Coordinates of C-alpha atoms and ligand atoms in Angstrom, one line a residue:
X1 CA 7.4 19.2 6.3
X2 CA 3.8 20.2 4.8
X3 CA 2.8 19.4 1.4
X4 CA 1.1 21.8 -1.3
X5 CA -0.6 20.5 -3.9
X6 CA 1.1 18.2 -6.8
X7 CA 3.0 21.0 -9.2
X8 CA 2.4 20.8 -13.2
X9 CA 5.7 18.9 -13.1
X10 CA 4.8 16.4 -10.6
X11 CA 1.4 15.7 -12.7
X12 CA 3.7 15.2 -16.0
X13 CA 6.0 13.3 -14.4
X14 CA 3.3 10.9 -12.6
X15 CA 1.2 10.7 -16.4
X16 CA 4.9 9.6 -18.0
X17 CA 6.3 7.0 -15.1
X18 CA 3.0 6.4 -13.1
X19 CA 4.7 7.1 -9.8
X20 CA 6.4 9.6 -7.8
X21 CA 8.9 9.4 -5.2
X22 CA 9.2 12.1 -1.7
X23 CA 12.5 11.3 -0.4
X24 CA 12.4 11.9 3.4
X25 CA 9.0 13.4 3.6
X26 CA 8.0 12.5 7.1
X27 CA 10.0 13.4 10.2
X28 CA 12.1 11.0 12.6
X29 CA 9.5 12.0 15.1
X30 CA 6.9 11.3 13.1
X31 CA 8.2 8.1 12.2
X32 CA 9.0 7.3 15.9
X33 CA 5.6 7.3 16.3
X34 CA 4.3 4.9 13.8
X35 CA 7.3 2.3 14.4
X36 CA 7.4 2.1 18.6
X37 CA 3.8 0.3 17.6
X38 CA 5.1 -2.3 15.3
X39 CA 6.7 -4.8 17.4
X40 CA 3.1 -4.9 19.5
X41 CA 1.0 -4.7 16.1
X42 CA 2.8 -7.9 14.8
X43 CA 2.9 -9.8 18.7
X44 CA -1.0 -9.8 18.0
X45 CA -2.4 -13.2 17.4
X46 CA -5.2 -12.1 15.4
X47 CA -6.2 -13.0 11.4
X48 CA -4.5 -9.7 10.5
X49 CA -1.5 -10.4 10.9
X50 CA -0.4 -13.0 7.7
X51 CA 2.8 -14.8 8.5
X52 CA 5.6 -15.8 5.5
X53 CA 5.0 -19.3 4.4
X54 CA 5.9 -21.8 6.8
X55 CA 7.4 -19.1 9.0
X56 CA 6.9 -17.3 11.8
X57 CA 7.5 -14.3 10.5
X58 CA 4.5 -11.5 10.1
X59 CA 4.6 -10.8 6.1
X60 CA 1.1 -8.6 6.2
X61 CA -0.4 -6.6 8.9
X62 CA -4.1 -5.7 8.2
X63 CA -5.9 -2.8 8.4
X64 CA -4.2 -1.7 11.5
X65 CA -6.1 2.2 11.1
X66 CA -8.9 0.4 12.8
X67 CA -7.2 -0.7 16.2
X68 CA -4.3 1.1 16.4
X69 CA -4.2 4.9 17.4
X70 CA -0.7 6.1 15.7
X71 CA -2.1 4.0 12.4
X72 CA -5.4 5.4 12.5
X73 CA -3.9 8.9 12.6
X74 CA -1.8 8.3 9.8
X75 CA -4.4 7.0 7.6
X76 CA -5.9 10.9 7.8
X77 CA -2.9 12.4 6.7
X78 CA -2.9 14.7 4.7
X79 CA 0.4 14.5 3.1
X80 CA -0.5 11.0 1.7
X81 CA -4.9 11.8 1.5
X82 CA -4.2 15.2 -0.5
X83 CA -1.9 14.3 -3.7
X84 CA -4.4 11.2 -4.4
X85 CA -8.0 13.5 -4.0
X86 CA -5.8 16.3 -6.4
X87 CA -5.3 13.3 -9.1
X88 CA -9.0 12.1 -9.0
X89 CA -10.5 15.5 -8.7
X90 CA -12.7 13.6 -5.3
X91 CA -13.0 12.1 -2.3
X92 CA -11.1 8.8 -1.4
X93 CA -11.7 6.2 1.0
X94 CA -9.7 3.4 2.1
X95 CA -10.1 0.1 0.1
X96 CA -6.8 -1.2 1.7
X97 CA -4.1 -0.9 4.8
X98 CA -1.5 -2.8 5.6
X99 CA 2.1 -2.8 6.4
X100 CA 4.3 -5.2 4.9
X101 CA 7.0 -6.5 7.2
X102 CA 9.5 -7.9 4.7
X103 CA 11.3 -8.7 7.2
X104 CA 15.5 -9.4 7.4
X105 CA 16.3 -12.9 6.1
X106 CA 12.6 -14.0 6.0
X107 CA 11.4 -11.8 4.2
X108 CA 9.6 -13.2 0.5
X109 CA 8.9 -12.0 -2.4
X110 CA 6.1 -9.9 -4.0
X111 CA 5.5 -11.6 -7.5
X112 CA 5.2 -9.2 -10.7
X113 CA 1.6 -7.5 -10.6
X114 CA -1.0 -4.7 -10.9
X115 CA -2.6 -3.8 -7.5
X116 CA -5.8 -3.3 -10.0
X117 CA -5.3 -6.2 -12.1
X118 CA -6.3 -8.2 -8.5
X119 CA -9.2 -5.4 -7.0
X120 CA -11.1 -5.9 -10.3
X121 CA -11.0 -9.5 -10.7
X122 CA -11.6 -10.1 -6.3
X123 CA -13.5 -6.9 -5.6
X124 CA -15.0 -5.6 -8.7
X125 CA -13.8 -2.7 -8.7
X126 CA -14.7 -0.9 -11.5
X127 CA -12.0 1.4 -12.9
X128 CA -8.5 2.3 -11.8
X129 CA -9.7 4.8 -10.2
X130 CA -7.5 4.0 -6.8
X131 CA -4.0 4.9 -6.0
X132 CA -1.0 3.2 -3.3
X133 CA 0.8 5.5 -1.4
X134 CA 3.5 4.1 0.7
X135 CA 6.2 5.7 3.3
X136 CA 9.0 3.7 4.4
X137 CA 9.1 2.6 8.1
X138 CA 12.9 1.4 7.3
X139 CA 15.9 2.7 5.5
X140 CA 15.6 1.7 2.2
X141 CA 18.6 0.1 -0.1
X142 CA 19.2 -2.3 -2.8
X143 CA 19.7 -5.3 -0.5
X144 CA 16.7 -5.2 1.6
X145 CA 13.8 -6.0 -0.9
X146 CA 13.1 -2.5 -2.6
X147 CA 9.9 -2.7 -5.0
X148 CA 10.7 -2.8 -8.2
X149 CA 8.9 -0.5 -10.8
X150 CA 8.6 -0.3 -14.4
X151 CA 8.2 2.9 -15.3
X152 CA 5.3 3.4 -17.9
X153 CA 3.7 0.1 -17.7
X154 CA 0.9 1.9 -16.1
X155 CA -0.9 2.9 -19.7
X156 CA -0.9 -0.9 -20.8
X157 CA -4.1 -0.7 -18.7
X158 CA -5.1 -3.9 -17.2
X159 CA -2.7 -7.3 -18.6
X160 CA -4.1 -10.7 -18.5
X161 CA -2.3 -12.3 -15.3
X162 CA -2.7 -15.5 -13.6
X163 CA -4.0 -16.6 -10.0
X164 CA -1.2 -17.6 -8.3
X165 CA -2.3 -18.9 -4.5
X166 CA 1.4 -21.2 -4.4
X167 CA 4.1 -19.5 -4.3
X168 CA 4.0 -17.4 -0.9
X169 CA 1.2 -16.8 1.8
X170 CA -0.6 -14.1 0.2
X171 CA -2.4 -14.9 -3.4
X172 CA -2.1 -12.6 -5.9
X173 CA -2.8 -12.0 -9.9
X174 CA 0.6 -12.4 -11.2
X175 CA 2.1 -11.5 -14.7
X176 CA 3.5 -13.9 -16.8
X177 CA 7.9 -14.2 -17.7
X178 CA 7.2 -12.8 -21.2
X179 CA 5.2 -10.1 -20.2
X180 CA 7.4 -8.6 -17.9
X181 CA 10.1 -9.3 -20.1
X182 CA 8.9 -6.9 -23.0
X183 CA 7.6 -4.4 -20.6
X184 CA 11.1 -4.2 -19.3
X185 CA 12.6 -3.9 -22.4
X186 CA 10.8 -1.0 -23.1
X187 CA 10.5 0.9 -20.0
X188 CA 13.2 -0.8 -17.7
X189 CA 13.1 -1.0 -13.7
X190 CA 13.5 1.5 -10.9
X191 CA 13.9 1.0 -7.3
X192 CA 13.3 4.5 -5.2
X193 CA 15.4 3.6 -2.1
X194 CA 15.9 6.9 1.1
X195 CA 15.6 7.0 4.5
X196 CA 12.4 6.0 6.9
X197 CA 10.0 8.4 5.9
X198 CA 10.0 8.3 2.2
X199 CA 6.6 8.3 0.4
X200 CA 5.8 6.6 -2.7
X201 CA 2.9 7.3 -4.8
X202 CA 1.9 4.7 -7.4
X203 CA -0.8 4.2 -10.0
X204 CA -3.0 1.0 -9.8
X205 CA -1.8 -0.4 -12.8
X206 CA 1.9 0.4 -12.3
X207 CA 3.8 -3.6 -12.5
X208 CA 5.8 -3.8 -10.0
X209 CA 7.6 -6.5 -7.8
X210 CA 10.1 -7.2 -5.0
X211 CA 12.6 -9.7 -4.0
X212 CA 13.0 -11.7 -0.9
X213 CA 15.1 -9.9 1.4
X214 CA 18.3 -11.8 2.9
X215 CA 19.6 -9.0 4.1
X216 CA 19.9 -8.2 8.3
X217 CA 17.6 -5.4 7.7
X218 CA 13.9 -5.1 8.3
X219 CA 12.2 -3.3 5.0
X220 CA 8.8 -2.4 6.5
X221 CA 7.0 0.0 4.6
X222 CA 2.9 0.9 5.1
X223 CA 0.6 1.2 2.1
X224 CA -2.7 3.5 1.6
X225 CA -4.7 2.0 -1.5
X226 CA -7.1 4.9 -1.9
X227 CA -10.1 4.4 -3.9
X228 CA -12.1 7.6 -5.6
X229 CA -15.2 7.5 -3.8
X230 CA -17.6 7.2 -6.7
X231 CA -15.5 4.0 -7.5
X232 CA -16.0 1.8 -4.5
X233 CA -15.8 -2.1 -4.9
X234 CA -19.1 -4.4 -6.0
X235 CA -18.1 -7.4 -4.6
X236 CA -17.3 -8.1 -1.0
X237 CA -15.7 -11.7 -1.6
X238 CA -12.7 -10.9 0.5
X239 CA -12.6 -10.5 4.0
X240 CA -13.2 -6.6 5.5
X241 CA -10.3 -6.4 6.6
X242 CA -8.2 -6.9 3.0
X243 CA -11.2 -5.0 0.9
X244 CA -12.7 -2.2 2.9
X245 CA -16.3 -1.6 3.2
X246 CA -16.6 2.1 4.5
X247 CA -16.9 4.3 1.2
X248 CA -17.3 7.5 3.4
X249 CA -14.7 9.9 1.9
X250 CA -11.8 10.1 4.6
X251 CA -11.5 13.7 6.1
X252 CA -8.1 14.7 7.2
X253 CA -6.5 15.8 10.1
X254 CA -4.4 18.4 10.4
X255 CA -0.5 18.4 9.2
X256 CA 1.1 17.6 12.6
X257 CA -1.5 14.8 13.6
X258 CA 1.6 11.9 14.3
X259 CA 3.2 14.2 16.9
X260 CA -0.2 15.2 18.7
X261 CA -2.6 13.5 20.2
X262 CA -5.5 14.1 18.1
X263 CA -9.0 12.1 18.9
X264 CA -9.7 9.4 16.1
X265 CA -12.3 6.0 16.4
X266 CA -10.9 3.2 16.4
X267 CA -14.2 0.9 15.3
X268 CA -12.3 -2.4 16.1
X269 CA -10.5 -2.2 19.3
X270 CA -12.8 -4.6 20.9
X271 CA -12.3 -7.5 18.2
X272 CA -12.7 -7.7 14.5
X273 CA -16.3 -7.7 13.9
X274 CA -17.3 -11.0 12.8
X275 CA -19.0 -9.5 9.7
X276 CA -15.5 -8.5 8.6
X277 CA -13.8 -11.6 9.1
X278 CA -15.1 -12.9 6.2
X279 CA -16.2 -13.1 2.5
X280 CA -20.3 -12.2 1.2
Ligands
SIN301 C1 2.6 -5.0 -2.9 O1 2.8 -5.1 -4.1 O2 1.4 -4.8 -2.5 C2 3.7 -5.0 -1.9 C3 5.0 -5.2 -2.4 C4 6.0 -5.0 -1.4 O3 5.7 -4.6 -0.2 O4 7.2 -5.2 -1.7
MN302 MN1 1.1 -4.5 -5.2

């Protein structure tokens, strides 16, 4: 399935809940394509792949557009490039990739947060100008660590939060119990849940969260944060390969690029360069 542009209703519906959800948007042989490459992408022992706390377990995978073919191809799409350059009205380019493995049983939590609260403070960035758009790699349900939205909380703009580098691998500006609690109160919590292939569109300072998942199913999912060009970060304190450096608007490929072969670079299939490997 193609995509036209956002409708009026979409745009209304985004401005109210600060996210929209594509049940089934991407084809089982499009999704075939992106998940043969996982169980390689997370074999790799390389910095990009983050493991769970004290496990083994890959919880993040890096940047994977940038060595992996079926990744890179994705990252052009124009299903999940389109909708985000309609919102800002410009180019985007890739601040972040990753696919998070949440894996069955060892799978932890995502504290409560706003993607922007964390690129401002880390990458100063300066204004949420910068979208997520995720498609599920796995089914979806209410046992398997769904995020958890509350819809609204995008137009509080940016709440003070707390540097929390404890309580898993990954360290993250979290929101505070009371917070969350009154946010909640007004605007409750939603979990979009579907079938492999799902996309989810969400605002930068959408709160959202998820739970550790002890079910026997996997809940990967793979996340575009897209960035409005004239927007690009200030400070490169973070690694490369969690903050991206390469503010050339991303040109798309066309519609059917995960079922054909289509040419793309792949700038790091020889290594991580070592610029990117660490903080400036
Ligand atoms: C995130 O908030 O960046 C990821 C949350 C999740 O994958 O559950
Ligand atoms: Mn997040």
């Amino acid at each position: 399935a193609s995509m036209e542009q956002l409708s009026q209703e979409q745009l209304k519906e985004f401005d109210e809940k600060g996210f929209l959800f594509f049940p089934s948007l991407f084809e089982t042989a499009e999704m075939d394509s992106l998940t043969s490459q996982l169980d390689d992408l997370f074999a790799l022992d390389i910095v990009c792949n983050l493991r769970e706390k004290g496990k083994k377990a890959v919880r993040t995978n890096w940047a994977a557009h940038n060595y992996n073919s079926a990744f890179a191809r994705l990252s052009r799409h124009p299903r999940m490039i389109k909708p985000v350059e309609q919102l800002f009205d410009e180019g985007v380019y890739m601040h972040q990739f990753k696919v998070n493995a949440k894996a069955a049983f060892d799978g932890d939590v995502w504290q409560w947060h706003q993607d922007f609260g964390t690129w401002h403070a880390d990458d100063l960035m300066p204004e949420p100008r910068a979208m997520n758009i995720a498609i599920f790699l796995d089914d979806v349900n209410e046992h398997n660590g769904p995020l958890m939205f509350i819809p609204g909380s995008h137009k509080q703009g940016v709440l003070e939060a707390g540097h929390d580098t404890e309580t898993t691998s990954y360290p993250l500006w979290t929101l505070d119990p009371k917070t969350i609690s009154s946010l909640v109160r007004e605007g409750g919590i939603v979990s979009p849940k579907g079938r492999a292939g799902s996309m989810i569109l969400f605002h930068s300072c959408l709160v959202h969260a998820s739970g550790s998942n002890l079910s026997p199913w996997d809940r990967k999912a793979v996340y575009l944060s897209l960035c409005a060009v004239s927007n690009h970060i200030k400070r490169f304190k973070r690694p490369g390969y969690i903050a991206g450096r390469e503010f050339a608007p991303i040109e798309c490929l066309p519609d059917d690029c995960l079922v054909q072969d289509y040419e793309v670079s792949l700038p790091w299939s020889d290594g991580i360069p070592a610029e990117e490997l660490q903080g400036i």
